[in-house]
XYZ file of C-alpha atoms in Angstrom:
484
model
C 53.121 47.091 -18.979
C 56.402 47.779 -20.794
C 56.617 51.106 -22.006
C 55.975 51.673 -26.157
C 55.494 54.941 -27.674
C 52.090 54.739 -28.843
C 52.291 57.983 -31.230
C 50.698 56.073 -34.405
C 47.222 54.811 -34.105
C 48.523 51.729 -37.068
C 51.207 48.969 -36.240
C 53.294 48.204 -40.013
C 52.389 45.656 -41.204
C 56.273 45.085 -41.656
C 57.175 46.000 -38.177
C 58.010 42.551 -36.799
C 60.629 41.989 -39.180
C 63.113 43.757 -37.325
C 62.521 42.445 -34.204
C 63.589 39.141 -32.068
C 61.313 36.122 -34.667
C 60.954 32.283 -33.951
C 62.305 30.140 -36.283
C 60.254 28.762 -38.825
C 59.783 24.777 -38.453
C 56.364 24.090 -39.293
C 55.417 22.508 -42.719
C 51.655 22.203 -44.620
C 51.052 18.559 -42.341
C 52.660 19.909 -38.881
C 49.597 22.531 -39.522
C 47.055 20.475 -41.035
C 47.736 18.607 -37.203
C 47.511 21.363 -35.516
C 44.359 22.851 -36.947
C 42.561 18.961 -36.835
C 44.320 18.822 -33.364
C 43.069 21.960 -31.726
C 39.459 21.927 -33.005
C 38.790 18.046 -32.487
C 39.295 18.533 -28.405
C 36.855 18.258 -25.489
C 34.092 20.112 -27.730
C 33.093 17.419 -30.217
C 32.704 15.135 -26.887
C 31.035 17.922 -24.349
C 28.947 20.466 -26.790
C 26.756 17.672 -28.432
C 24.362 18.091 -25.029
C 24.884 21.562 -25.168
C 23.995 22.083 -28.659
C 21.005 19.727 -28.084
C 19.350 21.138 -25.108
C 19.405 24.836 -26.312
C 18.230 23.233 -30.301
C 15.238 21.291 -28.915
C 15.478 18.799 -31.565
C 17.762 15.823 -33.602
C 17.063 17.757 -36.794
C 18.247 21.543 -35.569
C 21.164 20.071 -33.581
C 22.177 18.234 -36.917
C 21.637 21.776 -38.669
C 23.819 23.261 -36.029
C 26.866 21.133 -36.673
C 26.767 21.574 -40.294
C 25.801 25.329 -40.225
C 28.480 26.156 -37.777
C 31.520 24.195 -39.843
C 30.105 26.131 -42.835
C 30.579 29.479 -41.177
C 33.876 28.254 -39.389
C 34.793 27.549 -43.152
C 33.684 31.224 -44.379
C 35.889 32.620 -41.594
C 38.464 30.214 -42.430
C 38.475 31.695 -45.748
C 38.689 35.420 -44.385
C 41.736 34.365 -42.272
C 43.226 32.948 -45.193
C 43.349 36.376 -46.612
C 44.553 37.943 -43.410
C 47.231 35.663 -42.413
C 48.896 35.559 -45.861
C 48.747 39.988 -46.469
C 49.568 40.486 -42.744
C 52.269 37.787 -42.056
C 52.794 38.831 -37.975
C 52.238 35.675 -35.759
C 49.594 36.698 -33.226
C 46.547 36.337 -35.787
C 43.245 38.859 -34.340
C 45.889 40.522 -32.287
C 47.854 41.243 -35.459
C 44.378 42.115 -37.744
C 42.930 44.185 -35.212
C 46.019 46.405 -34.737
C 46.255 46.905 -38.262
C 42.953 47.639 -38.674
C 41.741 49.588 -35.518
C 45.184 50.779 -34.137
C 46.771 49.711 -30.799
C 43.605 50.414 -28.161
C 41.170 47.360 -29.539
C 44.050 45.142 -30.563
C 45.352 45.542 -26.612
C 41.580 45.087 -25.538
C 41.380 41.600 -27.636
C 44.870 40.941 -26.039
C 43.627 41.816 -22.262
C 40.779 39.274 -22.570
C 42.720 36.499 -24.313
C 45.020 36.859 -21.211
C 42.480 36.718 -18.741
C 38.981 35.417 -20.429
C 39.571 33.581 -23.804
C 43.315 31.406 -23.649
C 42.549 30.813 -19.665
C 39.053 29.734 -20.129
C 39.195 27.625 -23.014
C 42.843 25.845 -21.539
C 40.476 25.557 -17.996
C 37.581 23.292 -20.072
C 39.744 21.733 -22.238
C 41.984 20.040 -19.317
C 38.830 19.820 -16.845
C 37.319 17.155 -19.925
C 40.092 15.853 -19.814
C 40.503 14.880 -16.317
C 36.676 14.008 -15.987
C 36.863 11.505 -18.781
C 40.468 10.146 -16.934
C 38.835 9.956 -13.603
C 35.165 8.656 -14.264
C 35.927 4.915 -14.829
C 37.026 4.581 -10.868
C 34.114 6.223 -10.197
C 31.415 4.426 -12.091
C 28.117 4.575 -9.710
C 29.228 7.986 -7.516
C 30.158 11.832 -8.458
C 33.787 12.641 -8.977
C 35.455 14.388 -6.597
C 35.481 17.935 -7.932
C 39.483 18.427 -6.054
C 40.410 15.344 -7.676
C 39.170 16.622 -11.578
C 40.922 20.243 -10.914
C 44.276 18.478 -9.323
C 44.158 16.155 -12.865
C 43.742 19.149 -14.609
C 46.107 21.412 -13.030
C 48.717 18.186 -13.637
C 47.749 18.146 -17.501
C 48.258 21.749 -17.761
C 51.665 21.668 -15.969
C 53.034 18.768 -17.851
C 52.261 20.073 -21.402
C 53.658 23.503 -20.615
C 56.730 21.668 -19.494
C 57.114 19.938 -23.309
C 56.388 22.980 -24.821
C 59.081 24.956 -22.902
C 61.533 22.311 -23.634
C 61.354 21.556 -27.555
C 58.902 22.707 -30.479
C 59.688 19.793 -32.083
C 58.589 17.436 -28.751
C 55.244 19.924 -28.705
C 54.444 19.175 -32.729
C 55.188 15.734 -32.371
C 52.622 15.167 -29.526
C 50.466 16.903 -31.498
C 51.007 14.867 -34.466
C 50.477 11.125 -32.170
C 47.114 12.522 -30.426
C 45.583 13.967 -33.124
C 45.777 10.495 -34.908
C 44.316 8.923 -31.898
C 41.225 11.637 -31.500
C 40.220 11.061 -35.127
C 40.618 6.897 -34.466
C 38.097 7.366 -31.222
C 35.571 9.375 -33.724
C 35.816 6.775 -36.760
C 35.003 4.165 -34.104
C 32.156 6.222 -32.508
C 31.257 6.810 -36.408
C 31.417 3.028 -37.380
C 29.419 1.923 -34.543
C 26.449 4.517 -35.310
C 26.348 3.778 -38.832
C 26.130 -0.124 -37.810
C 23.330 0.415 -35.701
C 21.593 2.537 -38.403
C 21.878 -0.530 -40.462
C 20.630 -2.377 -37.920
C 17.198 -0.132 -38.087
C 17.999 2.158 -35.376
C 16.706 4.970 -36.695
C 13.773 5.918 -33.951
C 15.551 9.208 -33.438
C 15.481 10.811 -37.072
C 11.432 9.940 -38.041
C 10.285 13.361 -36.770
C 13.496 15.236 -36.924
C 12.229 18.764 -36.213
C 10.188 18.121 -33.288
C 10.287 20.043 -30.550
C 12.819 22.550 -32.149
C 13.325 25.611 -30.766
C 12.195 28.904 -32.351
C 13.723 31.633 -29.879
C 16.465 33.565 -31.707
C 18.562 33.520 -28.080
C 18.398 30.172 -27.816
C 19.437 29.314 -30.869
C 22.431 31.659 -30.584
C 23.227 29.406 -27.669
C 23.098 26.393 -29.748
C 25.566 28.152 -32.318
C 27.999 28.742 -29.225
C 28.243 25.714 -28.217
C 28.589 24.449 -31.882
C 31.086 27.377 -32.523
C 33.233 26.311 -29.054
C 33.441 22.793 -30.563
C 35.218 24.085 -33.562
C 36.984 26.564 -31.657
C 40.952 26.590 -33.143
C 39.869 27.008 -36.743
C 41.971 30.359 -36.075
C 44.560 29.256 -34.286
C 47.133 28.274 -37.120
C 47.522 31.879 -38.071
C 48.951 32.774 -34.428
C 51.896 30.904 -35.628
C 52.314 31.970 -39.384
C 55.960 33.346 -38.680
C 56.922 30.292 -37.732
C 55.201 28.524 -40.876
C 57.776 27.306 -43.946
C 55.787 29.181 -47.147
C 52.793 30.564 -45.537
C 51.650 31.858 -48.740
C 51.037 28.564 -49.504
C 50.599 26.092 -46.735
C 48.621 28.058 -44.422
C 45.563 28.566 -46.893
C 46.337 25.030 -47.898
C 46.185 23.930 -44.261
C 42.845 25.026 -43.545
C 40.906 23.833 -46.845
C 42.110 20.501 -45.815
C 41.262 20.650 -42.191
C 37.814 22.322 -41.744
C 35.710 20.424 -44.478
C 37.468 17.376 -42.439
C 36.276 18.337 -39.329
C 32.647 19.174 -39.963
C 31.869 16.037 -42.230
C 33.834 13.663 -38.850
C 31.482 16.063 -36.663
C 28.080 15.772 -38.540
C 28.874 11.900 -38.574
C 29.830 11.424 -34.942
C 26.488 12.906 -34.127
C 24.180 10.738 -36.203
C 26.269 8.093 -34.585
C 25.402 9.541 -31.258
C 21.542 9.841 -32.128
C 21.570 5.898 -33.437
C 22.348 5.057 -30.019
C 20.917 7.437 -27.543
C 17.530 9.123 -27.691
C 17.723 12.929 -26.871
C 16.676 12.526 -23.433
C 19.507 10.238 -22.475
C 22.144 12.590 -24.422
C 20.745 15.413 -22.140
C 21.103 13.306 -18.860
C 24.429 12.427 -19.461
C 27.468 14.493 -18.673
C 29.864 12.423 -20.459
C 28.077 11.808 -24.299
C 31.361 9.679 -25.343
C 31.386 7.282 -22.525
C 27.665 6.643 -22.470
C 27.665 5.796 -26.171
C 30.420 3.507 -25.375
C 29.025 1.861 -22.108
C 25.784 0.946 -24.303
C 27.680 -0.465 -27.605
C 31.275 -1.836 -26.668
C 30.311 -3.909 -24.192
C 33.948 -4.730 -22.053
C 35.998 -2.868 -24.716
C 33.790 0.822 -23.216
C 36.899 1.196 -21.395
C 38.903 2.336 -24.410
C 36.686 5.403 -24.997
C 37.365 7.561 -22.331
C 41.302 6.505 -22.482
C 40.282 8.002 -26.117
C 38.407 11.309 -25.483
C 41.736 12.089 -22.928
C 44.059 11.644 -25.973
C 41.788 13.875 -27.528
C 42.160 16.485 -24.982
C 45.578 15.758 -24.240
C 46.237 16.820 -27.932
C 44.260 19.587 -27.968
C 45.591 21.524 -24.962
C 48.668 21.244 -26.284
C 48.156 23.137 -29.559
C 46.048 25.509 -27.619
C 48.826 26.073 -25.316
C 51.558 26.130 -28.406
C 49.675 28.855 -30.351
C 48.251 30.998 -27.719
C 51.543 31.552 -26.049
C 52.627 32.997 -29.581
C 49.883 35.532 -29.150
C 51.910 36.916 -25.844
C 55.063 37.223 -27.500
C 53.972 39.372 -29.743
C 51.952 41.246 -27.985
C 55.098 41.893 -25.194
C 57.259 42.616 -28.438
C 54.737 45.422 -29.447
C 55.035 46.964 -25.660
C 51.804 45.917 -25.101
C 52.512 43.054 -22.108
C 55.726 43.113 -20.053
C 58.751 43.008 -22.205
C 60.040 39.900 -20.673
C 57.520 38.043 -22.205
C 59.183 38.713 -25.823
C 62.438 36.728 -24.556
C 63.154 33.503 -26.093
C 65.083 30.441 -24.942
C 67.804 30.543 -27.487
C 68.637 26.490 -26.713
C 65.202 25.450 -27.947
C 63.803 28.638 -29.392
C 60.747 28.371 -27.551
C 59.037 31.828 -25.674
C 59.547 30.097 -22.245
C 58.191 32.965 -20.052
C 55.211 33.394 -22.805
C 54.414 29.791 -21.771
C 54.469 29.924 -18.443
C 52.568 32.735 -17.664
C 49.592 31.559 -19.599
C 49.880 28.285 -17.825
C 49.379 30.318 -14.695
C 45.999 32.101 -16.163
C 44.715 28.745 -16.921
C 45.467 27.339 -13.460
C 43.484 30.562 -11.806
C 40.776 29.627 -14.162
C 40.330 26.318 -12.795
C 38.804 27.165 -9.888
C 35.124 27.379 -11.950
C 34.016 23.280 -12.790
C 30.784 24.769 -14.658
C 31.695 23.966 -18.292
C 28.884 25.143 -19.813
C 28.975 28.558 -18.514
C 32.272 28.338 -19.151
C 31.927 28.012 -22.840
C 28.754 30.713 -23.188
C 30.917 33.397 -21.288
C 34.215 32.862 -23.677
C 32.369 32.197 -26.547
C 30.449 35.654 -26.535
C 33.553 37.722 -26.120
C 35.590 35.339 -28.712
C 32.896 36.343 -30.947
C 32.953 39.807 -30.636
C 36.321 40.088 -31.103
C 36.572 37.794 -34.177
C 33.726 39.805 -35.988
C 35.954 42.752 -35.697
C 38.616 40.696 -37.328
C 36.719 40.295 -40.221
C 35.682 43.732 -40.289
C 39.259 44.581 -40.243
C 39.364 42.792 -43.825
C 37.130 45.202 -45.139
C 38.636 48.356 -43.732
C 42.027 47.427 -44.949
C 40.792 46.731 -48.577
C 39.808 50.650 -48.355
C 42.774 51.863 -46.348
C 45.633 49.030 -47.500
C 44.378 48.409 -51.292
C 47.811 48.003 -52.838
C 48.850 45.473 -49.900
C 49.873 42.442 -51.884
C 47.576 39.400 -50.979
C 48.329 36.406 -52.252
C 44.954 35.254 -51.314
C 41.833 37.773 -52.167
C 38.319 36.462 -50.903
C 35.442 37.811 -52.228
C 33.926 40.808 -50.421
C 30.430 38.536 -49.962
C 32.083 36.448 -47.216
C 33.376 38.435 -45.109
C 29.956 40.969 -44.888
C 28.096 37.378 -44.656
C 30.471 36.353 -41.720
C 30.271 39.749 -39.898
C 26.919 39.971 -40.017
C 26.536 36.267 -38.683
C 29.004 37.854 -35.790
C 26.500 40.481 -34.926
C 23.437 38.359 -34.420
C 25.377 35.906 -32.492
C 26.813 39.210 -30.085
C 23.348 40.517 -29.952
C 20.943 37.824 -29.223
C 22.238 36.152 -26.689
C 21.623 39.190 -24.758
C 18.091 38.259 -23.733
C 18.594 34.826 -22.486
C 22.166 34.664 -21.680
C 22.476 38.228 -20.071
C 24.946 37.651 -17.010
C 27.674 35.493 -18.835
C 27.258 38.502 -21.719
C 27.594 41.442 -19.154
C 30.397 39.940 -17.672
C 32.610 39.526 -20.971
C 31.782 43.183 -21.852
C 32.913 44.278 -18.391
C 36.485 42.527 -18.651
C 36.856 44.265 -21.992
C 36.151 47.757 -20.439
C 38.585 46.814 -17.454
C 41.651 46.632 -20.092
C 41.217 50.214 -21.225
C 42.399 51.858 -17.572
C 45.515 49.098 -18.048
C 46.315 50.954 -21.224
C 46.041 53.759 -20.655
C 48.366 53.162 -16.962
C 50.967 50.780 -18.555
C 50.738 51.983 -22.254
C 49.725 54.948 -22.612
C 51.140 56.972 -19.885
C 54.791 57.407 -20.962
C 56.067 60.318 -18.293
C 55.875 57.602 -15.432
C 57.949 58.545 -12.626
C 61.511 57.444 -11.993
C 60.615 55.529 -8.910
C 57.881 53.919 -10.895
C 59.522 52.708 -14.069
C 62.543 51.501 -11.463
C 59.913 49.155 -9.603
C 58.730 47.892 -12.631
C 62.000 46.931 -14.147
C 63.689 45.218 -11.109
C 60.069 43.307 -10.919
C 59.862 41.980 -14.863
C 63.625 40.965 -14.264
C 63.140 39.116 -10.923
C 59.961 37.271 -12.784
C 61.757 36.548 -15.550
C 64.468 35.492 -13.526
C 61.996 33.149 -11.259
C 59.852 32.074 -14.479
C 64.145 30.344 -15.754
C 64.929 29.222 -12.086
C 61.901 27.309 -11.667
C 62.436 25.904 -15.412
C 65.792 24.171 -15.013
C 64.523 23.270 -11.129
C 61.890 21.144 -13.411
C 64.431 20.057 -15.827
C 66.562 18.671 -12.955
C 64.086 16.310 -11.533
């Protein structure tokens, strides 16, 4: 870790001024793609069985969908607060430094680096390759090499456009996120058409068979939650927002009412075709629906869902390699990982090291694990986010805030965050033990890399001559790219 005098327990708010910024190039519609590009990714077309299987019912999975884009909405609101009183790009990072002081915000930063970013990158780009590959495979398995070589290729060629040119990354953005929402007004059209048509065996007895274990329906909420996962991801990237005051708030109260009514839709649309045994049975919800309603024109819906992907690894990977900038410009990650290509003022080595965590991450093809074991730490970690509100209306309260929630939402959304840490605890223990232990494993890295400021000569030598021959390798294999 680069070495950063860690004397205060608080980070100013102010700090980052001074120091090495991107360039601000995003307006209220550039975000209002992002946000609708993140969230509407593999989730909307893997989580439905999830959601379903831990509900126990079409009525509670319905409930789930709308209940968790409410509370994605209440957060959203918190976050408008946060991102527009503490300006820093690197969003939780940012609150939970401000809020806790630098120990936490490294922990949240030490599990986005090697839990969170990685994991949710991995599923993201493994949907996307399944839904690529499944057509030339229509009566076998996929070969599990071939999905995780499709998905290492996705991974490598979006890094690629973001290294080269914000403006190539937004604009990608911008086309797929057009053609996700297209594949969910046609899955949306074609339900409500067969609800006309009196399909409507599925919602007579709604709450059948619904679950009534709290655990479970924690699970349910996860994979809900994952599915709108990216509701936060616009304020990783508020320096580099034109009048964030403004557009970020703005950005998000268009976006996430958006996204749940196109979600709660694109379920009853599911439901009017499939009974819930069939959803559970298949591992591809999108393709099914397709293979039983568009007759020769099914192709088009998983070229559809891989848009959808497509797009939404790329914001992911756009905004999360924001989040280690900052965190290298605050000491906390190796400083070379605050450099910026000054031709395209894009954090090149930022990007490419999180392309490698998502590579290693890969090597897991179980989805649904996957998404319990990042959603529980994600949770935990955005809880104390919103805590962080409160603590800095008692520690910060003349810190001007252009936006000022009332105090019931963020004590409704913490305390939301705290059942859904807890309960899962009983049924879900093993994904749940292993988030907490990769939290604990950060604190001996601060305290080693951070913390420890009388390193030896030989030590602090060794570390330099490596962060410059990785920075230098991170450039050579760049332009090598660039080249071919």
């Amino acid at each position: 870790m680069a070495e950063k005098s860690d004397k205060s327990d608080k980070v100013s708010i102010e700090s980052h001024s001074s120091a090495v910024q991107l360039k601000k190039q995003l307006g209220l519609w550039n975000g209002v793609a992002m946000i609708v590009g993140i969230i509407v990714g593999s989730g909307i077309f893997v989580s439905p069985k999830g959601v379903l299987l831990e509900a126990g019912s079409v009525g509670s999975c319905l409930l789930v969908w709308a209940i968790a884009g409410a509370l994605c909405g209440v957060g959203a609101m918190c976050y408008a607060e946060l991102g527009t009183c503490i300006t820093a790009s690197g969003a939780d990072y940012s609150y939970i430094m401000n809020s806790y002081g630098n120990l936490p915000a490294f922990l949240y930063l030490w599990v986005c680096l090697i839990v969170i970013i990685p994991t949710g990158n991995a599923i993201t780009a493994l949907t996307f390759a399944n839904y690529i590959i499944q057509p030339f495979f229509p009566d076998c398995t996929t070969p599990a090499v071939a999905v995780s070589l499709l998905a290492a290729l996705c991974l490598t060629i979006l890094t690629f456009i973001n290294c080269c040119n914000v403006k190539w990354a937004t604009r990608v953005q911008d086309i797929f996120t057009f053609t996700k929402i297209l594949a969910l007004v046609i899955i949306i059209i074609t339900g409500v058409v067969k609800l006309a048509m009196g399909s409507t065996e599925n919602f007579e007895a709604p709450f059948e068979g619904s679950t009534q274990e709290p655990g479970r329906i924690a699970l349910a909420f996860y994979s809900g939650l994952f599915s709108y996962s990216g509701w936060n991801y616009l304020n990783f990237v508020t320096e580099e927002m034109k009048d964030p005051y403004k557009n970020l708030p703005r950005a998000i109260w268009i976006s996430l009412p958006l996204v749940t009514v196109i979600y709660i839709l694109a379920n009853v649309a599911y439901f009017a075709v499939m009974t819930p045994a069939e959803m559970l049975a298949s591992d591809a919800v999108a393709v099914t629906f397709a293979d039983r309603t568009l007759g020769v024109m099914s192709w088009i819906m998983p070229v559809f869902v891989a848009c959808s992907t497509f797009g939404s690894l790329n914001g992911a990977i756009f905004t999360s390699s924001r989040l280690f900038f900052v965190g290298a410009r605050h000491g906390h990650l190796p400083g070379f990982l605050a450099t910026i290509n000054m031709k395209h003022f894009t954090p090149l080595p930022s990007l490419l090291f999180g392309c490698v965590t998502s590579l290693i991450m890969l090597s897991s093809n179980d989805i649904y694990v996957l998404i319990n074991y990042a959603s529980f730490v994600e949770t935990l970690f955005i809880g104390m986010s919103v805590s962080g509100l409160l603590i800095l209306r008692v520690t910060r309260p003349d810190l001007e805030r252009p936006i000022r929630v009332n105090l019931f939402f963020p004590i409704f959304y913490f305390i939301i965050c705290v059942f859904l840490i807890i309960t899962p605890l009983t049924t879900s223990p093993k994904e749940c033990l292993m988030g907490l232990i990769m939290i604990l494993t950060g604190i001996p890295v601060y305290v080693l890399g951070v913390m420890w400021e009388k390193k030896p000569q030989g030590f602090r030598i060794a570390f330099c001559k490596f962060s410059k021959i990785t920075q230098k390798l991170f450039y050579a294999v760049h332009e090598e790219i660039k080249e071919d």
